[in-house]
Structure formats: structure tokens, C-alpha cells
Amino acid sequence: MLDKLKDLIKGHPDQARQGVEKAGDAFDAKTGNKYQSQVDTAQQKLNEQIGGKEPPASGEGRPPQT
């Protein structure tokens, strides 16, 4: 299954990165940002694995916390 996922991501790093960001943001919203630092770390590690253009630094482009 992991190989299948890698094949889908190959050639589409920007779309994969957007998916990682949206998933992390959705998780943060559901948990009230309780695990935001862990989510940010996971997003960063996934983006490193995806490769391609660097994502924005942690917290950039995110709506302010309420």
C-alpha cells in the first residue's frame, strides 16, 4: 500500500504537500490545536519525504488561533 501511495505522489509534490497541510489543519481544528506542535512536526517530516519545493515555515499561512 505504501508503494502505491508513493506512486500516486510521484510527479505531484505540490498537490501532496497541500493535502498534508489540509489534513494537519483539519486535525488541529478537531483537537482545538491541543497537539499543534506535534502536527507541525509531522507535517514537516512528511513534506521532507515528499521533496520538491519547500513548504512555508511552521505557522505561516495558517489562520490565527482563537
C-alpha positions as CSV (number, residue, x, y, z in Angstrom):
1,M,0.0,0.0,0.0
2,L,2.9,2.4,0.8
3,D,4.4,1.8,-2.6
4,K,1.0,2.6,-4.2
5,L,0.8,5.8,-2.3
6,K,4.4,6.7,-3.4
7,D,3.5,6.1,-7.0
8,L,0.5,8.5,-6.7
9,I,2.6,11.2,-5.1
10,K,5.4,10.9,-7.6
11,G,5.2,13.8,-10.0
12,H,2.7,15.7,-7.9
13,P,4.6,17.0,-4.9
14,D,2.8,20.3,-4.6
15,Q,-0.6,18.6,-4.5
16,A,0.6,16.1,-2.0
17,R,2.0,18.9,0.2
18,Q,-1.3,20.7,0.0
19,G,-3.0,17.5,1.2
20,V,-0.6,17.2,4.1
21,E,-1.3,20.8,5.1
22,K,-5.1,20.5,4.9
23,A,-5.1,17.2,6.8
24,G,-2.9,18.8,9.6
25,D,-5.1,21.9,9.7
26,A,-8.2,19.7,10.0
27,F,-6.7,17.7,12.8
28,D,-5.8,20.9,14.6
29,A,-9.3,22.2,14.2
30,K,-10.8,19.0,15.6
31,T,-8.5,18.9,18.6
32,G,-8.6,22.7,19.3
33,N,-4.8,23.0,18.5
34,K,-4.0,20.8,21.5
35,Y,-1.4,18.9,19.5
36,Q,-0.4,21.7,17.1
37,S,3.4,21.3,17.7
38,Q,3.2,17.5,17.1
39,V,1.1,18.1,14.0
40,D,3.5,20.7,12.7
41,T,6.4,18.3,13.2
42,A,4.6,15.5,11.4
43,Q,3.7,17.9,8.5
44,Q,7.4,19.0,8.2
45,K,8.6,15.4,8.2
46,L,6.1,14.3,5.6
47,N,6.9,17.3,3.4
48,E,10.6,16.4,3.6
49,Q,9.7,12.9,2.4
50,I,7.7,14.3,-0.5
51,G,10.5,16.6,-1.7
52,G,10.2,19.3,-4.2
53,K,9.7,23.0,-3.3
54,E,10.0,23.8,0.4
55,P,6.7,24.4,2.3
56,P,6.1,27.6,4.3
57,A,7.7,27.7,7.8
58,S,5.6,26.3,10.6
59,G,2.6,28.5,11.3
60,E,2.9,30.7,8.2
61,G,-0.2,30.8,6.1
62,R,-2.3,29.5,9.0
63,P,-5.2,31.4,10.4
64,P,-4.6,32.9,13.8
65,Q,-5.5,30.7,16.8
66,T,-8.7,31.7,18.6
